[in-house]
Amino acid sequence: MPTHNYLPVREEWLQRHREDVLEPALPIVDAHHHFYDRPGWRYLMDEYVADTRSGHAVRASVYMQALTRYRASGPEELKPVGETEYVAEVTATADPQVAAGIVGFADLRLGDAARDVLEAHLEAGRGRFRGVRHLTTWDADASLANPLTAAPKGLLLDSSFRAGLAQLAPLGLTYDAWLFFPQLPELIDTARASPDTTIVVDHCGGIVRIGAYADRRDEVFERWSASMRELARLPNVHVKLGGLGMRINGFAFDKGETPPSSQVLAQTWKPWIETCIEAFGADRCMFESNFPVDKGSYSYVIGWNAFKRLTAGCSAGERQALFEGTATRVYRLD
């Protein structure tokens, strides 16, 4: 399995720490997961369903683009539609409702012409296509970006990209934003310029604490939190809480002899998760597994146990929003 950007999933290591499922009846919509079919890394329907059935009450999920099963022929701009076709087919009768919402890729730099691609996704999605993620990750430290998805500098500010972004709202589609935290001011500008577009910020806003940022962790938190609070002033923006088991986060959960407990995860994540919830409110936040990517750091049971610990002081209504309500509303899963 490639390890430059993703931590390897080590099943034997994950079994070294196990926990009972906390609050097994609490309904969950997993707002963000992938299927991978790459050299050395397979995580498809069977693997994901096995994780969702490990004890938590996952009732539905949102599938997120992952360069999986693109079309092998035809116009280049339509090849990503193959991923939507594949996911819609293999999850058609899934229990739980895997991929109740599907987010795919369309090259928004096509501008107005992106609409044809979006309409093709809508047709392929069997009524479940809900939006687009066009990754915009860029940093002067080139070691941070995944070579498969590295973006040019300033993509969010590009006029062609914004013309493509403008095609989403008329079709009722969302935009998922994956970027690094220094790019949040660009997203703020984009969100202000696109008030009718529903924007979902992935993975708590791109926390990076390795590479050029490894020795600047206090500064990272201050810059990140200031940007997230400013972004939260825009009512069309939502945020996914999760994606904090990745290499770039710098928490190094994978370095231990055993996986972290849910108590350790909750304690480590608390400043980041609480900042997001305080800024955006529970009705604009949603929890995500980011599996299989975060599986390099902890199991499905442990990750969701940590989320439950983090929200123990929330009201019943807030928890319902965080665990299922916000994702259900934003991605129109009903």
Short mmCIF file of C-alpha atoms in Angstrom, two decimals:
data_model
loop_
_atom_site.label_atom_id
_atom_site.label_comp_id
_atom_site.label_asym_id
_atom_site.label_seq_id
_atom_site.Cartn_x
_atom_site.Cartn_y
_atom_site.Cartn_z
CA MET A 1 0.00 0.00 0.00
CA PRO A 2 1.35 3.48 -0.81
CA THR A 3 2.46 5.32 2.31
CA HIS A 4 3.65 8.67 0.97
CA ASN A 5 0.30 10.27 1.71
CA TYR A 6 -1.73 7.52 3.35
CA LEU A 7 -0.90 5.49 6.41
CA PRO A 8 -0.99 1.73 5.79
CA VAL A 9 -3.91 -0.20 7.25
CA ARG A 10 -2.48 -2.88 9.55
CA GLU A 11 -5.27 -5.20 10.63
CA GLU A 12 -3.11 -7.07 13.15
CA TRP A 13 -2.08 -3.79 14.79
CA LEU A 14 -5.69 -2.55 14.93
CA GLN A 15 -6.65 -5.69 16.86
CA ARG A 16 -4.21 -4.85 19.66
CA HIS A 17 -6.71 -2.47 21.22
CA ARG A 18 -10.41 -3.21 21.20
CA GLU A 19 -13.35 -1.54 22.92
CA ASP A 20 -17.01 -2.17 23.43
CA VAL A 21 -19.23 0.05 21.31
CA LEU A 22 -20.53 3.04 23.23
CA GLU A 23 -24.24 3.87 22.84
CA PRO A 24 -24.82 1.23 20.16
CA ALA A 25 -28.36 2.46 19.43
CA LEU A 26 -27.37 6.05 18.51
CA PRO A 27 -28.26 6.50 14.79
CA ILE A 28 -25.35 7.51 12.57
CA VAL A 29 -24.97 8.79 9.03
CA ASP A 30 -21.33 8.44 8.03
CA ALA A 31 -20.88 11.67 6.09
CA HIS A 32 -17.68 10.75 4.24
CA HIS A 33 -16.06 7.51 3.11
CA HIS A 34 -14.41 6.09 -0.01
CA PHE A 35 -13.94 2.94 -2.05
CA TYR A 36 -10.36 2.31 -3.20
CA ASP A 37 -9.23 -0.06 -5.91
CA ARG A 38 -5.56 0.76 -6.37
CA PRO A 39 -2.38 -1.29 -6.60
CA GLY A 40 -1.80 -2.65 -3.12
CA TRP A 41 -4.97 -1.17 -1.67
CA ARG A 42 -8.47 -2.59 -1.98
CA TYR A 43 -11.31 -1.21 0.12
CA LEU A 44 -14.63 -1.69 -1.57
CA MET A 45 -18.20 -2.51 -0.64
CA ASP A 46 -17.49 -5.65 1.38
CA GLU A 47 -14.78 -4.04 3.47
CA TYR A 48 -16.81 -0.93 4.22
CA VAL A 49 -19.95 -2.86 5.15
CA ALA A 50 -17.89 -5.04 7.51
CA ASP A 51 -16.70 -1.86 9.25
CA THR A 52 -20.19 -0.35 9.49
CA ARG A 53 -21.50 -3.58 10.99
CA SER A 54 -18.87 -3.65 13.73
CA GLY A 55 -21.34 -2.37 16.30
CA HIS A 56 -22.35 1.25 15.72
CA ALA A 57 -25.84 2.01 14.37
CA VAL A 58 -24.80 3.29 10.95
CA ARG A 59 -28.00 3.73 8.96
CA ALA A 60 -26.62 5.43 5.85
CA SER A 61 -23.50 6.96 4.35
CA VAL A 62 -22.24 9.56 1.89
CA TYR A 63 -19.74 8.28 -0.65
CA MET A 64 -16.89 10.60 -1.57
CA GLN A 65 -14.94 10.59 -4.85
CA ALA A 66 -11.72 8.59 -4.77
CA LEU A 67 -10.53 8.11 -8.38
CA THR A 68 -12.21 4.71 -8.35
CA ARG A 69 -13.43 2.86 -11.47
CA TYR A 70 -13.32 5.78 -13.87
CA ARG A 71 -14.42 5.02 -17.43
CA ALA A 72 -11.58 3.59 -19.49
CA SER A 73 -12.69 5.24 -22.73
CA GLY A 74 -14.72 8.10 -24.08
CA PRO A 75 -14.34 11.85 -23.59
CA GLU A 76 -11.80 12.70 -20.91
CA GLU A 77 -14.14 14.99 -19.00
CA LEU A 78 -16.75 12.22 -18.70
CA LYS A 79 -14.40 9.49 -17.42
CA PRO A 80 -15.08 10.35 -13.74
CA VAL A 81 -18.76 9.51 -14.32
CA GLY A 82 -17.65 5.89 -14.24
CA GLU A 83 -17.10 6.18 -10.49
CA THR A 84 -20.68 7.30 -9.92
CA GLU A 85 -21.95 4.49 -12.18
CA TYR A 86 -19.93 1.91 -10.28
CA VAL A 87 -20.89 3.11 -6.80
CA ALA A 88 -24.58 3.42 -7.67
CA GLU A 89 -24.60 -0.12 -9.04
CA VAL A 90 -22.77 -1.95 -6.24
CA THR A 91 -24.66 -0.17 -3.45
CA ALA A 92 -28.14 -0.34 -4.98
CA THR A 93 -29.45 -2.84 -2.43
CA ALA A 94 -26.97 -2.26 0.40
CA ASP A 95 -27.94 -2.46 4.06
CA PRO A 96 -27.15 -0.07 5.68
CA GLN A 97 -27.86 2.45 2.94
CA VAL A 98 -24.29 2.76 1.72
CA ALA A 99 -23.84 5.71 -0.63
CA ALA A 100 -27.32 7.09 0.02
CA GLY A 101 -25.63 10.22 -1.30
CA ILE A 102 -22.82 10.17 -3.86
CA VAL A 103 -20.29 12.96 -4.38
CA GLY A 104 -18.19 12.62 -7.52
CA PHE A 105 -15.59 14.54 -9.46
CA ALA A 106 -16.14 16.98 -12.29
CA ASP A 107 -13.40 19.28 -13.52
CA LEU A 108 -14.88 22.64 -12.58
CA ARG A 109 -12.24 24.37 -14.70
CA LEU A 110 -14.48 23.48 -17.64
CA GLY A 111 -16.59 26.46 -16.62
CA ASP A 112 -20.07 26.46 -18.13
CA ALA A 113 -19.27 23.20 -19.92
CA ALA A 114 -19.10 21.45 -16.53
CA ARG A 115 -22.89 21.30 -16.62
CA ASP A 116 -22.82 18.47 -19.18
CA VAL A 117 -20.63 16.43 -16.86
CA LEU A 118 -22.87 17.14 -13.88
CA GLU A 119 -25.94 16.05 -15.81
CA ALA A 120 -24.16 12.83 -16.77
CA HIS A 121 -23.40 12.18 -13.09
CA LEU A 122 -27.02 12.85 -12.17
CA GLU A 123 -28.17 10.28 -14.70
CA ALA A 124 -25.56 7.73 -13.58
CA GLY A 125 -26.31 8.20 -9.89
CA ARG A 126 -29.77 6.60 -9.89
CA GLY A 127 -31.21 9.51 -7.94
CA ARG A 128 -28.38 9.62 -5.39
CA PHE A 129 -25.81 11.98 -6.93
CA ARG A 130 -25.51 14.94 -4.60
CA GLY A 131 -22.44 16.98 -5.44
CA VAL A 132 -18.86 17.42 -6.54
CA ARG A 133 -15.48 17.42 -4.90
CA HIS A 134 -12.72 19.04 -6.94
CA LEU A 135 -9.63 18.94 -4.73
CA THR A 136 -7.70 22.19 -4.40
CA THR A 137 -4.88 21.10 -2.08
CA TRP A 138 -1.72 23.15 -2.63
CA ASP A 139 1.15 24.27 -0.42
CA ALA A 140 4.63 25.67 -0.96
CA ASP A 141 5.80 22.48 0.79
CA ALA A 142 5.11 20.12 -2.09
CA SER A 143 5.61 17.05 0.12
CA LEU A 144 2.18 17.62 1.66
CA ALA A 145 0.03 17.08 -1.43
CA ASN A 146 -0.96 13.70 -2.81
CA PRO A 147 0.75 13.44 -6.23
CA LEU A 148 -2.44 11.87 -7.61
CA THR A 149 -4.52 14.92 -6.77
CA ALA A 150 -2.16 17.87 -6.39
CA ALA A 151 -3.75 21.12 -7.53
CA PRO A 152 -2.27 24.32 -8.96
CA LYS A 153 -1.80 27.29 -6.67
CA GLY A 154 -4.84 29.56 -6.30
CA LEU A 155 -7.33 27.21 -7.97
CA LEU A 156 -10.23 28.43 -5.82
CA LEU A 157 -9.69 31.94 -7.15
CA ASP A 158 -9.54 30.89 -10.80
CA SER A 159 -12.34 32.39 -12.91
CA SER A 160 -12.92 29.20 -14.91
CA PHE A 161 -13.13 27.14 -11.72
CA ARG A 162 -15.66 29.55 -10.27
CA ALA A 163 -17.71 29.43 -13.46
CA GLY A 164 -17.86 25.66 -13.07
CA LEU A 165 -18.73 26.00 -9.39
CA ALA A 166 -21.65 28.21 -10.37
CA GLN A 167 -23.19 25.27 -12.24
CA LEU A 168 -23.81 23.33 -9.02
CA ALA A 169 -26.51 25.35 -7.25
CA PRO A 170 -28.99 25.43 -10.16
CA LEU A 171 -28.88 21.63 -10.17
CA GLY A 172 -29.25 21.38 -6.39
CA LEU A 173 -25.71 20.07 -5.94
CA THR A 174 -23.19 20.72 -3.18
CA TYR A 175 -19.46 21.42 -3.30
CA ASP A 176 -17.11 19.49 -1.01
CA ALA A 177 -13.91 21.43 -0.33
CA TRP A 178 -10.68 19.64 0.50
CA LEU A 179 -7.77 22.00 1.00
CA PHE A 180 -5.03 22.79 3.50
CA PHE A 181 -5.71 25.28 6.30
CA PRO A 182 -3.50 28.08 4.83
CA GLN A 183 -5.91 28.07 1.86
CA LEU A 184 -8.98 28.77 4.02
CA PRO A 185 -8.91 32.51 3.21
CA GLU A 186 -9.29 31.56 -0.48
CA LEU A 187 -12.29 29.40 0.42
CA ILE A 188 -13.77 32.27 2.43
CA ASP A 189 -13.51 34.51 -0.64
CA THR A 190 -15.03 31.80 -2.83
CA ALA A 191 -17.92 31.14 -0.43
CA ARG A 192 -18.71 34.85 -0.21
CA ALA A 193 -18.76 35.07 -4.00
CA SER A 194 -21.02 31.97 -4.23
CA PRO A 195 -23.72 32.51 -1.59
CA ASP A 196 -26.19 30.19 -3.30
CA THR A 197 -23.76 27.26 -3.35
CA THR A 198 -23.82 24.85 -0.41
CA ILE A 199 -20.19 24.25 0.57
CA VAL A 200 -19.01 21.45 2.86
CA VAL A 201 -15.49 21.75 4.24
CA ASP A 202 -13.89 18.34 4.58
CA HIS A 203 -11.77 17.09 7.47
CA CYS A 204 -12.10 20.04 9.87
CA GLY A 205 -10.59 22.45 7.37
CA GLY A 206 -7.30 20.78 6.44
CA ILE A 207 -5.22 20.64 9.62
CA VAL A 208 -1.53 20.24 8.70
CA ARG A 209 1.11 19.76 11.37
CA ILE A 210 3.97 18.05 9.52
CA GLY A 211 6.58 19.21 7.01
CA ALA A 212 6.94 22.98 7.02
CA TYR A 213 4.35 23.19 9.84
CA ALA A 214 5.81 20.59 12.21
CA ASP A 215 7.55 23.13 14.44
CA ARG A 216 4.79 25.76 14.30
CA ARG A 217 1.93 23.97 15.99
CA ASP A 218 0.69 26.84 18.16
CA GLU A 219 0.72 29.09 15.11
CA VAL A 220 -1.14 26.46 13.10
CA PHE A 221 -3.93 26.27 15.66
CA GLU A 222 -4.28 30.05 15.87
CA ARG A 223 -4.33 30.56 12.10
CA TRP A 224 -6.66 27.63 11.54
CA SER A 225 -9.11 28.60 14.28
CA ALA A 226 -9.27 32.25 13.16
CA SER A 227 -10.02 31.19 9.57
CA MET A 228 -12.63 28.64 10.63
CA ARG A 229 -14.45 31.20 12.75
CA GLU A 230 -14.50 33.65 9.85
CA LEU A 231 -15.70 30.92 7.49
CA ALA A 232 -18.48 30.03 9.93
CA ARG A 233 -19.99 33.49 9.48
CA LEU A 234 -21.10 32.42 6.00
CA PRO A 235 -24.39 30.51 6.26
CA ASN A 236 -23.80 28.47 3.10
CA VAL A 237 -20.76 26.72 4.61
CA HIS A 238 -20.80 23.48 6.65
CA VAL A 239 -17.97 21.41 8.07
CA LYS A 240 -17.18 17.70 8.42
CA LEU A 241 -15.74 16.64 11.74
CA GLY A 242 -13.21 13.89 11.18
CA GLY A 243 -10.37 13.06 8.86
CA LEU A 244 -7.98 13.49 11.78
CA GLY A 245 -6.26 10.14 11.42
CA MET A 246 -4.27 11.18 8.36
CA ARG A 247 -0.51 11.51 8.09
CA ILE A 248 -0.66 15.25 7.48
CA ASN A 249 -2.44 15.94 10.79
CA GLY A 250 0.75 15.08 12.66
CA PHE A 251 -0.97 13.34 15.57
CA ALA A 252 1.14 10.22 14.90
CA PHE A 253 -1.43 7.80 16.27
CA ASP A 254 0.12 5.09 14.10
CA LYS A 255 3.46 5.25 15.91
CA GLY A 256 2.31 3.51 19.08
CA GLU A 257 2.77 -0.16 19.90
CA THR A 258 -1.02 -0.29 20.15
CA PRO A 259 -3.72 1.85 18.52
CA PRO A 260 -5.01 4.84 20.48
CA SER A 261 -8.02 4.39 22.71
CA SER A 262 -11.16 6.43 22.12
CA GLN A 263 -10.29 8.37 25.28
CA VAL A 264 -6.92 9.35 23.78
CA LEU A 265 -8.52 10.35 20.48
CA ALA A 266 -11.17 12.44 22.21
CA GLN A 267 -8.62 14.22 24.38
CA THR A 268 -6.33 14.91 21.41
CA TRP A 269 -9.09 16.12 19.12
CA LYS A 270 -11.06 18.14 21.66
CA PRO A 271 -9.64 21.63 20.85
CA TRP A 272 -10.19 21.14 17.12
CA ILE A 273 -13.64 19.55 17.25
CA GLU A 274 -14.97 21.93 19.91
CA THR A 275 -13.73 24.95 17.94
CA CYS A 276 -15.67 23.76 14.89
CA ILE A 277 -18.88 23.05 16.80
CA GLU A 278 -18.72 26.35 18.69
CA ALA A 279 -18.14 28.30 15.48
CA PHE A 280 -20.56 26.57 13.11
CA GLY A 281 -23.14 25.15 15.50
CA ALA A 282 -24.24 21.54 15.51
CA ASP A 283 -26.70 22.13 12.69
CA ARG A 284 -23.81 22.89 10.32
CA CYS A 285 -21.45 20.14 11.50
CA MET A 286 -21.45 16.43 10.67
CA PHE A 287 -19.24 13.53 11.71
CA GLU A 288 -17.35 11.48 9.13
CA SER A 289 -15.25 8.32 9.26
CA ASN A 290 -13.01 9.15 6.29
CA PHE A 291 -12.49 5.42 5.91
CA PRO A 292 -10.37 3.74 4.76
CA VAL A 293 -7.90 6.64 5.00
CA ASP A 294 -8.23 7.12 8.76
CA LYS A 295 -8.13 3.35 9.28
CA GLY A 296 -4.36 3.65 9.30
CA SER A 297 -4.71 5.19 12.78
CA TYR A 298 -7.70 3.48 14.45
CA SER A 299 -10.63 1.15 13.84
CA TYR A 300 -14.18 2.13 12.96
CA VAL A 301 -15.39 1.27 16.46
CA ILE A 302 -12.72 3.38 18.16
CA GLY A 303 -13.23 6.42 15.91
CA TRP A 304 -16.98 6.63 16.48
CA ASN A 305 -16.54 5.93 20.20
CA ALA A 306 -14.29 8.99 20.31
CA PHE A 307 -16.92 11.14 18.60
CA LYS A 308 -19.48 9.96 21.14
CA ARG A 309 -17.16 10.83 24.02
CA LEU A 310 -16.53 14.28 22.56
CA THR A 311 -20.26 15.07 22.46
CA ALA A 312 -21.23 13.69 25.86
CA GLY A 313 -22.03 17.23 27.05
CA CYS A 314 -24.16 18.17 24.04
CA SER A 315 -27.94 18.19 24.09
CA ALA A 316 -29.93 15.39 22.48
CA GLY A 317 -30.84 17.69 19.60
CA GLU A 318 -27.24 18.72 19.02
CA ARG A 319 -26.08 15.11 18.99
CA GLN A 320 -28.82 14.14 16.55
CA ALA A 321 -27.64 16.87 14.20
CA LEU A 322 -23.96 15.97 14.53
CA PHE A 323 -24.40 12.23 14.06
CA GLU A 324 -27.12 12.14 11.39
CA GLY A 325 -29.32 15.20 11.00
CA THR A 326 -26.94 17.66 9.35
CA ALA A 327 -25.65 15.14 6.83
CA THR A 328 -29.19 13.99 6.06
CA ARG A 329 -30.35 17.54 5.39
CA VAL A 330 -27.30 18.83 3.49
CA TYR A 331 -27.04 15.80 1.21
CA ARG A 332 -30.84 15.36 0.97
CA LEU A 333 -30.67 11.71 1.99
CA ASP A 334 -34.41 11.49 2.68
#
